[in-house]
PDB file of C-alpha atoms in Angstrom:
ATOM      1  CA  MET A   1       6.931   9.798  -5.610  1.00  0.00           C
ATOM      2  CA  THR A   2       5.283   6.474  -4.841  1.00  0.00           C
ATOM      3  CA  TYR A   3       2.080   4.485  -4.834  1.00  0.00           C
ATOM      4  CA  CYS A   4       1.122   1.964  -2.189  1.00  0.00           C
ATOM      5  CA  VAL A   5      -2.256   0.319  -1.686  1.00  0.00           C
ATOM      6  CA  ALA A   6      -3.575  -1.985   1.037  1.00  0.00           C
ATOM      7  CA  LEU A   7      -6.919  -3.778   1.064  1.00  0.00           C
ATOM      8  CA  LYS A   8      -8.615  -5.495   4.006  1.00  0.00           C
ATOM      9  CA  THR A   9     -11.712  -7.619   3.504  1.00  0.00           C
ATOM     10  CA  ASN A  10     -13.337 -10.402   5.495  1.00  0.00           C
ATOM     11  CA  ALA A  11     -11.227 -12.954   3.630  1.00  0.00           C
ATOM     12  CA  GLY A  12      -7.776 -11.420   4.015  1.00  0.00           C
ATOM     13  CA  MET A  13      -5.405  -8.567   3.278  1.00  0.00           C
ATOM     14  CA  VAL A  14      -3.437  -7.509   0.197  1.00  0.00           C
ATOM     15  CA  PHE A  15      -0.535  -5.039   0.108  1.00  0.00           C
ATOM     16  CA  LEU A  16       1.150  -3.676  -3.027  1.00  0.00           C
ATOM     17  CA  SER A  17       3.846  -1.022  -3.462  1.00  0.00           C
ATOM     18  CA  ASP A  18       6.073   0.341  -6.201  1.00  0.00           C
ATOM     19  CA  THR A  19       9.791   1.063  -5.729  1.00  0.00           C
ATOM     20  CA  ARG A  20      10.440   4.333  -7.567  1.00  0.00           C
ATOM     21  CA  THR A  21      11.740   7.400  -5.765  1.00  0.00           C
ATOM     22  CA  ASN A  22      12.588  10.586  -7.590  1.00  0.00           C
ATOM     23  CA  ALA A  23      14.043  13.953  -6.647  1.00  0.00           C
ATOM     24  CA  GLY A  24      13.714  15.538 -10.070  1.00  0.00           C
ATOM     25  CA  VAL A  25      13.609  14.203 -13.603  1.00  0.00           C
ATOM     26  CA  ASP A  26      17.327  13.396 -13.615  1.00  0.00           C
ATOM     27  CA  ASN A  27      17.505  11.740 -10.192  1.00  0.00           C
ATOM     28  CA  ILE A  28      15.353   8.611 -10.183  1.00  0.00           C
ATOM     29  CA  SER A  29      16.156   5.708  -7.875  1.00  0.00           C
ATOM     30  CA  LYS A  30      14.629   2.472  -6.641  1.00  0.00           C
ATOM     31  CA  TYR A  31      13.966   1.955  -2.942  1.00  0.00           C
ATOM     32  CA  LYS A  32      12.008  -0.728  -1.173  1.00  0.00           C
ATOM     33  CA  LYS A  33       8.841   0.699   0.404  1.00  0.00           C
ATOM     34  CA  MET A  34       7.325  -2.512   1.769  1.00  0.00           C
ATOM     35  CA  PHE A  35       8.591  -4.141   4.967  1.00  0.00           C
ATOM     36  CA  THR A  36       7.321  -7.359   6.500  1.00  0.00           C
ATOM     37  CA  TRP A  37       7.596  -9.260   9.760  1.00  0.00           C
ATOM     38  CA  GLU A  38       6.337 -12.789  10.296  1.00  0.00           C
ATOM     39  CA  VAL A  39       6.202 -15.125  13.280  1.00  0.00           C
ATOM     40  CA  PRO A  40       4.187 -18.079  11.918  1.00  0.00           C
ATOM     41  CA  GLY A  41       1.282 -18.904  14.165  1.00  0.00           C
ATOM     42  CA  ASP A  42       1.731 -15.722  16.214  1.00  0.00           C
ATOM     43  CA  ARG A  43       1.678 -12.624  14.004  1.00  0.00           C
ATOM     44  CA  VAL A  44       2.124 -11.289  10.495  1.00  0.00           C
ATOM     45  CA  ILE A  45       2.756  -7.614   9.740  1.00  0.00           C
ATOM     46  CA  THR A  46       3.225  -5.557   6.587  1.00  0.00           C
ATOM     47  CA  MET A  47       4.265  -1.909   6.511  1.00  0.00           C
ATOM     48  CA  MET A  48       4.462   0.441   3.502  1.00  0.00           C
ATOM     49  CA  THR A  49       5.906   3.954   3.434  1.00  0.00           C
ATOM     50  CA  ALA A  50       5.543   7.172   1.437  1.00  0.00           C
ATOM     51  CA  GLY A  51       6.784  10.738   1.728  1.00  0.00           C
ATOM     52  CA  ASN A  52      10.194  11.949   2.873  1.00  0.00           C
ATOM     53  CA  LEU A  53      12.464   8.960   2.289  1.00  0.00           C
ATOM     54  CA  ALA A  54      14.980   9.908   5.006  1.00  0.00           C
ATOM     55  CA  VAL A  55      12.193  10.139   7.570  1.00  0.00           C
ATOM     56  CA  THR A  56      10.501   6.860   6.658  1.00  0.00           C
ATOM     57  CA  GLN A  57      13.805   4.976   6.463  1.00  0.00           C
ATOM     58  CA  ALA A  58      14.719   6.266   9.922  1.00  0.00           C
ATOM     59  CA  VAL A  59      11.345   5.152  11.289  1.00  0.00           C
ATOM     60  CA  ILE A  60      11.785   1.638   9.890  1.00  0.00           C
ATOM     61  CA  SER A  61      15.368   1.496  11.206  1.00  0.00           C
ATOM     62  CA  LEU A  62      14.238   2.548  14.683  1.00  0.00           C
ATOM     63  CA  LEU A  63      11.489  -0.073  14.732  1.00  0.00           C
ATOM     64  CA  GLN A  64      13.917  -2.780  13.606  1.00  0.00           C
ATOM     65  CA  GLU A  65      16.601  -1.666  16.076  1.00  0.00           C
ATOM     66  CA  ASN A  66      14.140  -2.061  18.956  1.00  0.00           C
ATOM     67  CA  ILE A  67      13.462  -5.610  17.745  1.00  0.00           C
ATOM     68  CA  ASP A  68      17.146  -6.475  17.337  1.00  0.00           C
ATOM     69  CA  LYS A  69      18.188  -4.889  20.663  1.00  0.00           C
ATOM     70  CA  PRO A  70      15.143  -5.223  22.919  1.00  0.00           C
ATOM     71  CA  GLN A  71      15.044  -3.149  26.076  1.00  0.00           C
ATOM     72  CA  GLU A  72      12.997  -3.869  29.164  1.00  0.00           C
ATOM     73  CA  GLY A  73       9.730  -1.989  29.188  1.00  0.00           C
ATOM     74  CA  ILE A  74       9.796  -1.126  25.473  1.00  0.00           C
ATOM     75  CA  ASP A  75       7.195  -2.795  23.288  1.00  0.00           C
ATOM     76  CA  THR A  76       8.225  -3.847  19.785  1.00  0.00           C
ATOM     77  CA  LEU A  77       6.422  -5.027  16.685  1.00  0.00           C
ATOM     78  CA  LEU A  78       7.156  -8.612  17.714  1.00  0.00           C
ATOM     79  CA  ASN A  79       6.022  -8.502  21.342  1.00  0.00           C
ATOM     80  CA  ALA A  80       3.111  -6.050  21.235  1.00  0.00           C
ATOM     81  CA  ASP A  81      -0.128  -7.647  22.399  1.00  0.00           C
ATOM     82  CA  SER A  82      -2.379  -6.269  19.655  1.00  0.00           C
ATOM     83  CA  MET A  83      -2.379  -4.702  16.199  1.00  0.00           C
ATOM     84  CA  PHE A  84      -3.678  -1.494  17.780  1.00  0.00           C
ATOM     85  CA  ARG A  85      -0.579  -1.416  19.993  1.00  0.00           C
ATOM     86  CA  ILE A  86       1.563  -2.018  16.905  1.00  0.00           C
ATOM     87  CA  ALA A  87      -0.024   1.029  15.239  1.00  0.00           C
ATOM     88  CA  GLU A  88       0.775   3.024  18.380  1.00  0.00           C
ATOM     89  CA  ILE A  89       4.402   1.849  18.255  1.00  0.00           C
ATOM     90  CA  VAL A  90       4.702   2.956  14.624  1.00  0.00           C
ATOM     91  CA  GLY A  91       3.137   6.313  15.476  1.00  0.00           C
ATOM     92  CA  ASP A  92       5.516   6.752  18.423  1.00  0.00           C
ATOM     93  CA  ALA A  93       8.496   6.011  16.165  1.00  0.00           C
ATOM     94  CA  MET A  94       7.230   8.540  13.632  1.00  0.00           C
ATOM     95  CA  ARG A  95       7.024  11.226  16.335  1.00  0.00           C
ATOM     96  CA  VAL A  96      10.527  10.434  17.586  1.00  0.00           C
ATOM     97  CA  ILE A  97      12.039  10.811  14.122  1.00  0.00           C
ATOM     98  CA  GLN A  98      10.009  13.917  13.252  1.00  0.00           C
ATOM     99  CA  ASN A  99      11.075  15.569  16.520  1.00  0.00           C
ATOM    100  CA  ARG A 100      14.695  14.566  16.004  1.00  0.00           C
ATOM    101  CA  TYR A 101      15.136  15.723  12.405  1.00  0.00           C
ATOM    102  CA  GLY A 102      12.025  17.683  11.442  1.00  0.00           C
ATOM    103  CA  ARG A 103      13.203  21.196  12.313  1.00  0.00           C
ATOM    104  CA  ASN A 104      16.521  20.876  10.490  1.00  0.00           C
ATOM    105  CA  ILE A 105      14.852  19.344   7.441  1.00  0.00           C
ATOM    106  CA  ALA A 106      12.294  22.155   7.369  1.00  0.00           C
ATOM    107  CA  GLN A 107      15.032  24.770   7.689  1.00  0.00           C
ATOM    108  CA  ALA A 108      16.671  23.261   4.621  1.00  0.00           C
ATOM    109  CA  GLY A 109      13.448  23.884   2.720  1.00  0.00           C
ATOM    110  CA  GLU A 110      12.382  20.250   2.511  1.00  0.00           C
ATOM    111  CA  SER A 111       9.077  18.709   3.538  1.00  0.00           C
ATOM    112  CA  THR A 112       9.007  16.115   6.306  1.00  0.00           C
ATOM    113  CA  LEU A 113       5.515  14.905   5.395  1.00  0.00           C
ATOM    114  CA  SER A 114       5.441  11.128   5.555  1.00  0.00           C
ATOM    115  CA  SER A 115       2.850   8.399   5.902  1.00  0.00           C
ATOM    116  CA  ILE A 116       2.849   4.719   6.727  1.00  0.00           C
ATOM    117  CA  ILE A 117       0.302   1.980   6.172  1.00  0.00           C
ATOM    118  CA  VAL A 118       0.595  -0.872   8.671  1.00  0.00           C
ATOM    119  CA  GLY A 119      -1.604  -3.928   8.823  1.00  0.00           C
ATOM    120  CA  GLY A 120      -1.695  -7.557   9.769  1.00  0.00           C
ATOM    121  CA  GLN A 121      -2.996  -9.935  12.389  1.00  0.00           C
ATOM    122  CA  ARG A 122      -1.915 -11.256  15.758  1.00  0.00           C
ATOM    123  CA  ALA A 123      -2.945 -14.594  17.267  1.00  0.00           C
ATOM    124  CA  GLY A 124      -6.215 -14.203  19.103  1.00  0.00           C
ATOM    125  CA  GLY A 125      -7.035 -10.925  17.374  1.00  0.00           C
ATOM    126  CA  GLU A 126      -8.673  -9.698  14.196  1.00  0.00           C
ATOM    127  CA  MET A 127      -6.981  -8.457  11.033  1.00  0.00           C
ATOM    128  CA  ARG A 128      -6.520  -4.688  11.291  1.00  0.00           C
ATOM    129  CA  LEU A 129      -5.258  -2.001   8.925  1.00  0.00           C
ATOM    130  CA  PHE A 130      -4.031   1.473   9.934  1.00  0.00           C
ATOM    131  CA  TYR A 131      -2.919   4.679   8.222  1.00  0.00           C
ATOM    132  CA  VAL A 132      -0.266   6.542  10.249  1.00  0.00           C
ATOM    133  CA  TYR A 133       0.291  10.250   9.612  1.00  0.00           C
ATOM    134  CA  SER A 134       3.393  12.435  10.022  1.00  0.00           C
ATOM    135  CA  ALA A 135       2.252  13.537  13.487  1.00  0.00           C
ATOM    136  CA  GLY A 136       2.077   9.916  14.641  1.00  0.00           C
ATOM    137  CA  ASN A 137      -1.712   9.812  14.864  1.00  0.00           C
ATOM    138  CA  PHE A 138      -3.586   7.208  12.838  1.00  0.00           C
ATOM    139  CA  ILE A 139      -6.924   6.015  11.516  1.00  0.00           C
ATOM    140  CA  GLU A 140      -8.220   2.487  10.931  1.00  0.00           C
ATOM    141  CA  ALA A 141      -9.834   0.909   7.878  1.00  0.00           C
ATOM    142  CA  GLY A 142     -13.386  -0.302   8.398  1.00  0.00           C
ATOM    143  CA  GLU A 143     -16.397  -1.675   6.553  1.00  0.00           C
ATOM    144  CA  ASP A 144     -17.075   1.605   4.755  1.00  0.00           C
ATOM    145  CA  THR A 145     -13.384   2.107   3.883  1.00  0.00           C
ATOM    146  CA  PRO A 146     -11.811  -1.317   3.257  1.00  0.00           C
ATOM    147  CA  PHE A 147      -8.648   0.034   1.626  1.00  0.00           C
ATOM    148  CA  PHE A 148      -5.965   2.686   2.094  1.00  0.00           C
ATOM    149  CA  GLN A 149      -3.692   4.348  -0.461  1.00  0.00           C
ATOM    150  CA  ILE A 150      -0.626   6.535  -0.012  1.00  0.00           C
ATOM    151  CA  GLY A 151       1.306   8.474  -2.626  1.00  0.00           C
ATOM    152  CA  GLU A 152      -0.101   8.967  -6.128  1.00  0.00           C
ATOM    153  CA  HIS A 153      -3.494   7.483  -5.337  1.00  0.00           C
ATOM    154  CA  LYS A 154      -5.859   9.279  -7.730  1.00  0.00           C
ATOM    155  CA  TYR A 155      -5.201   7.170 -10.826  1.00  0.00           C
ATOM    156  CA  GLY A 156      -5.743   3.838  -9.115  1.00  0.00           C
ATOM    157  CA  LYS A 157      -8.686   4.743  -6.901  1.00  0.00           C
ATOM    158  CA  PRO A 158     -11.625   4.444  -9.347  1.00  0.00           C
ATOM    159  CA  ILE A 159     -11.301   0.690  -9.850  1.00  0.00           C
ATOM    160  CA  LEU A 160     -11.052   0.115  -6.098  1.00  0.00           C
ATOM    161  CA  ASP A 161     -14.156   2.221  -5.472  1.00  0.00           C
ATOM    162  CA  ARG A 162     -16.107   0.178  -8.003  1.00  0.00           C
ATOM    163  CA  VAL A 163     -14.885  -3.303  -7.058  1.00  0.00           C
ATOM    164  CA  ILE A 164     -13.751  -3.588  -3.441  1.00  0.00           C
ATOM    165  CA  THR A 165     -16.134  -4.326  -0.566  1.00  0.00           C
ATOM    166  CA  VAL A 166     -15.609  -6.152   2.714  1.00  0.00           C
ATOM    167  CA  ASP A 167     -16.907  -9.316   1.034  1.00  0.00           C
ATOM    168  CA  THR A 168     -14.416  -9.303  -1.870  1.00  0.00           C
ATOM    169  CA  PRO A 169     -12.345 -12.549  -2.066  1.00  0.00           C
ATOM    170  CA  VAL A 170      -8.576 -12.324  -1.674  1.00  0.00           C
ATOM    171  CA  ASP A 171      -7.786 -13.331  -5.260  1.00  0.00           C
ATOM    172  CA  VAL A 172     -10.057 -10.558  -6.564  1.00  0.00           C
ATOM    173  CA  CYS A 173      -8.338  -8.114  -4.194  1.00  0.00           C
ATOM    174  CA  VAL A 174      -4.958  -9.083  -5.669  1.00  0.00           C
ATOM    175  CA  THR A 175      -6.257  -8.467  -9.195  1.00  0.00           C
ATOM    176  CA  ALA A 176      -7.815  -5.138  -8.200  1.00  0.00           C
ATOM    177  CA  ALA A 177      -4.613  -3.979  -6.498  1.00  0.00           C
ATOM    178  CA  LEU A 178      -2.510  -4.892  -9.534  1.00  0.00           C
ATOM    179  CA  LEU A 179      -4.886  -3.146 -11.944  1.00  0.00           C
ATOM    180  CA  SER A 180      -4.964  -0.112  -9.660  1.00  0.00           C
ATOM    181  CA  MET A 181      -1.174  -0.049  -9.808  1.00  0.00           C
ATOM    182  CA  ASP A 182      -1.173  -0.611 -13.582  1.00  0.00           C
ATOM    183  CA  SER A 183      -3.425   2.419 -14.081  1.00  0.00           C
ATOM    184  CA  THR A 184      -1.071   4.500 -11.945  1.00  0.00           C
ATOM    185  CA  LEU A 185       2.043   3.299 -13.747  1.00  0.00           C
ATOM    186  CA  ARG A 186       0.543   4.280 -17.109  1.00  0.00           C
ATOM    187  CA  SER A 187      -0.449   7.768 -15.957  1.00  0.00           C
ATOM    188  CA  ASN A 188       2.377   8.853 -13.639  1.00  0.00           C
ATOM    189  CA  LEU A 189       6.083   8.575 -14.387  1.00  0.00           C
ATOM    190  CA  SER A 190       7.003   9.065 -10.733  1.00  0.00           C
ATOM    191  CA  VAL A 191       5.665   5.567  -9.972  1.00  0.00           C
ATOM    192  CA  GLY A 192       7.635   2.636 -11.323  1.00  0.00           C
ATOM    193  CA  MET A 193       8.531  -1.043 -11.326  1.00  0.00           C
ATOM    194  CA  PRO A 194       9.418  -3.384  -9.755  1.00  0.00           C
ATOM    195  CA  LEU A 195       6.489  -3.976  -7.414  1.00  0.00           C
ATOM    196  CA  ASP A 196       6.329  -5.683  -4.030  1.00  0.00           C
ATOM    197  CA  LEU A 197       3.279  -7.778  -3.161  1.00  0.00           C
ATOM    198  CA  SER A 198       2.252  -9.448   0.090  1.00  0.00           C
ATOM    199  CA  VAL A 199      -0.959 -11.367   0.783  1.00  0.00           C
ATOM    200  CA  VAL A 200      -2.397 -12.567   4.089  1.00  0.00           C
ATOM    201  CA  ALA A 201      -5.380 -14.919   4.399  1.00  0.00           C
ATOM    202  CA  ARG A 202      -7.623 -14.495   7.422  1.00  0.00           C
ATOM    203  CA  ASP A 203      -6.453 -16.332  10.578  1.00  0.00           C
ATOM    204  CA  GLU A 204      -3.535 -18.089   8.852  1.00  0.00           C
ATOM    205  CA  LEU A 205      -0.940 -15.883  10.617  1.00  0.00           C
ATOM    206  CA  ARG A 206       1.577 -16.245   7.830  1.00  0.00           C
ATOM    207  CA  PHE A 207       2.095 -14.806   4.355  1.00  0.00           C
ATOM    208  CA  ALA A 208       0.136 -16.664   1.713  1.00  0.00           C
ATOM    209  CA  GLN A 209       2.167 -14.800  -0.894  1.00  0.00           C
ATOM    210  CA  LYS A 210       5.133 -12.476  -0.749  1.00  0.00           C
ATOM    211  CA  ARG A 211       7.035 -11.651  -3.907  1.00  0.00           C
ATOM    212  CA  ARG A 212       8.563  -9.040  -6.172  1.00  0.00           C
ATOM    213  CA  ILE A 213       7.079  -8.377  -9.615  1.00  0.00           C
ATOM    214  CA  ASP A 214       9.494  -7.021 -12.220  1.00  0.00           C
ATOM    215  CA  ASP A 215       9.017  -5.453 -15.645  1.00  0.00           C
ATOM    216  CA  HIS A 216       9.101  -8.811 -17.415  1.00  0.00           C
ATOM    217  CA  ASP A 217       6.780 -10.787 -15.130  1.00  0.00           C
ATOM    218  CA  PRO A 218       4.582 -12.767 -17.580  1.00  0.00           C
ATOM    219  CA  ASP A 219       1.541 -12.889 -15.297  1.00  0.00           C
ATOM    220  CA  TYR A 220       1.592  -9.152 -14.705  1.00  0.00           C
ATOM    221  CA  LEU A 221       2.097  -8.369 -18.391  1.00  0.00           C
ATOM    222  CA  ALA A 222      -0.797 -10.652 -19.355  1.00  0.00           C
ATOM    223  CA  LEU A 223      -3.045  -8.986 -16.779  1.00  0.00           C
ATOM    224  CA  SER A 224      -2.062  -5.512 -17.952  1.00  0.00           C
ATOM    225  CA  ASP A 225      -2.678  -6.364 -21.616  1.00  0.00           C
ATOM    226  CA  ALA A 226      -6.020  -8.013 -20.847  1.00  0.00           C
ATOM    227  CA  TRP A 227      -7.134  -4.964 -18.856  1.00  0.00           C
ATOM    228  CA  SER A 228      -6.163  -2.602 -21.677  1.00  0.00           C
ATOM    229  CA  ASN A 229      -8.022  -4.707 -24.224  1.00  0.00           C
ATOM    230  CA  SER A 230     -11.092  -4.937 -21.992  1.00  0.00           C
ATOM    231  CA  LEU A 231     -11.195  -1.173 -21.497  1.00  0.00           C
ATOM    232  CA  ARG A 232     -10.728  -0.573 -25.217  1.00  0.00           C
ATOM    233  CA  ASN A 233     -13.533  -2.987 -26.123  1.00  0.00           C
ATOM    234  CA  ALA A 234     -15.838  -1.539 -23.484  1.00  0.00           C
ATOM    235  CA  PHE A 235     -15.208   1.954 -24.823  1.00  0.00           C
ATOM    236  CA  LEU A 236     -15.994   0.862 -28.378  1.00  0.00           C
ATOM    237  CA  GLU A 237     -19.246  -0.724 -27.195  1.00  0.00           C
ATOM    238  CA  MET A 238     -20.211   2.479 -25.403  1.00  0.00           C
ATOM    239  CA  ALA A 239     -19.315   4.527 -28.467  1.00  0.00           C
ATOM    240  CA  GLN A 240     -21.560   2.339 -30.649  1.00  0.00           C
ATOM    241  CA  LEU A 241     -24.382   2.727 -28.129  1.00  0.00           C
ATOM    242  CA  SER A 242     -23.979   6.490 -28.240  1.00  0.00           C
ATOM    243  CA  ILE A 243     -24.051   6.504 -32.048  1.00  0.00           C
ATOM    244  CA  SER A 244     -27.135   4.263 -32.097  1.00  0.00           C
ATOM    245  CA  GLN A 245     -29.020   6.558 -29.725  1.00  0.00           C
ATOM    246  CA  SER A 246     -28.004   9.568 -31.786  1.00  0.00           C
ATOM    247  CA  ASP A 247     -29.327   7.941 -34.979  1.00  0.00           C
ATOM    248  CA  GLN A 248     -32.651   7.117 -33.323  1.00  0.00           C
ATOM    249  CA  GLY A 249     -33.030  10.681 -32.176  1.00  0.00           C
ATOM    250  CA  THR A 250     -32.386  11.966 -35.731  1.00  0.00           C
ATOM    251  CA  MET A 251     -34.886   9.549 -37.273  1.00  0.00           C
ATOM    252  CA  SER A 252     -37.663  10.586 -34.928  1.00  0.00           C
TER     253      SER A 252
END
């Protein structure tokens, strides 16, 4: 399985993905699920994938092949004139791969369901974030929904719902994404380290941060431990409050 999360606020964008893929308890592998393209001053793009690995890898390969071997009349991620057009290109590639392999995969009893998050900014345009479905159609993040998740999203969603708004600063978004991932890692064995992180500040048209976080990353471990301690202390405070209220009720 997998877990990927992307956040878009007025200040910037944050993308985070795990790298675990499993086809049963005895067949666990690591595969990169985050892909980035950057032309400083012109555009910055991040893409994250979930679902059927063969399908999503083929989609990424097709997109990259069109960049490496451009053909007249075919738009690519690096020459498209808007982020909306980039989302369309990703959707088109998804349809091509689904049509090419979908029937045979289904006949073999496997699911072709796949999803892709793509976001970024192009010079002269706004930051935009899209969720592309298996059929190639897509939706866009907005003020009421400033983040998208794919994969095992349920464990990491509560903190995002409570913290993230369109006015959240980028550094807070990074913390929220990491804690969302930490909650998922602790509750679901099909999601695993290392993690890939990319950060884009509004209108900078380059990556402010792009790195891999492994099991021994001291900053991540400190954040995880601090979050666990904070939750534990908050629970104890709530438990004491509950006991105090119960005592008052008995005395009266």
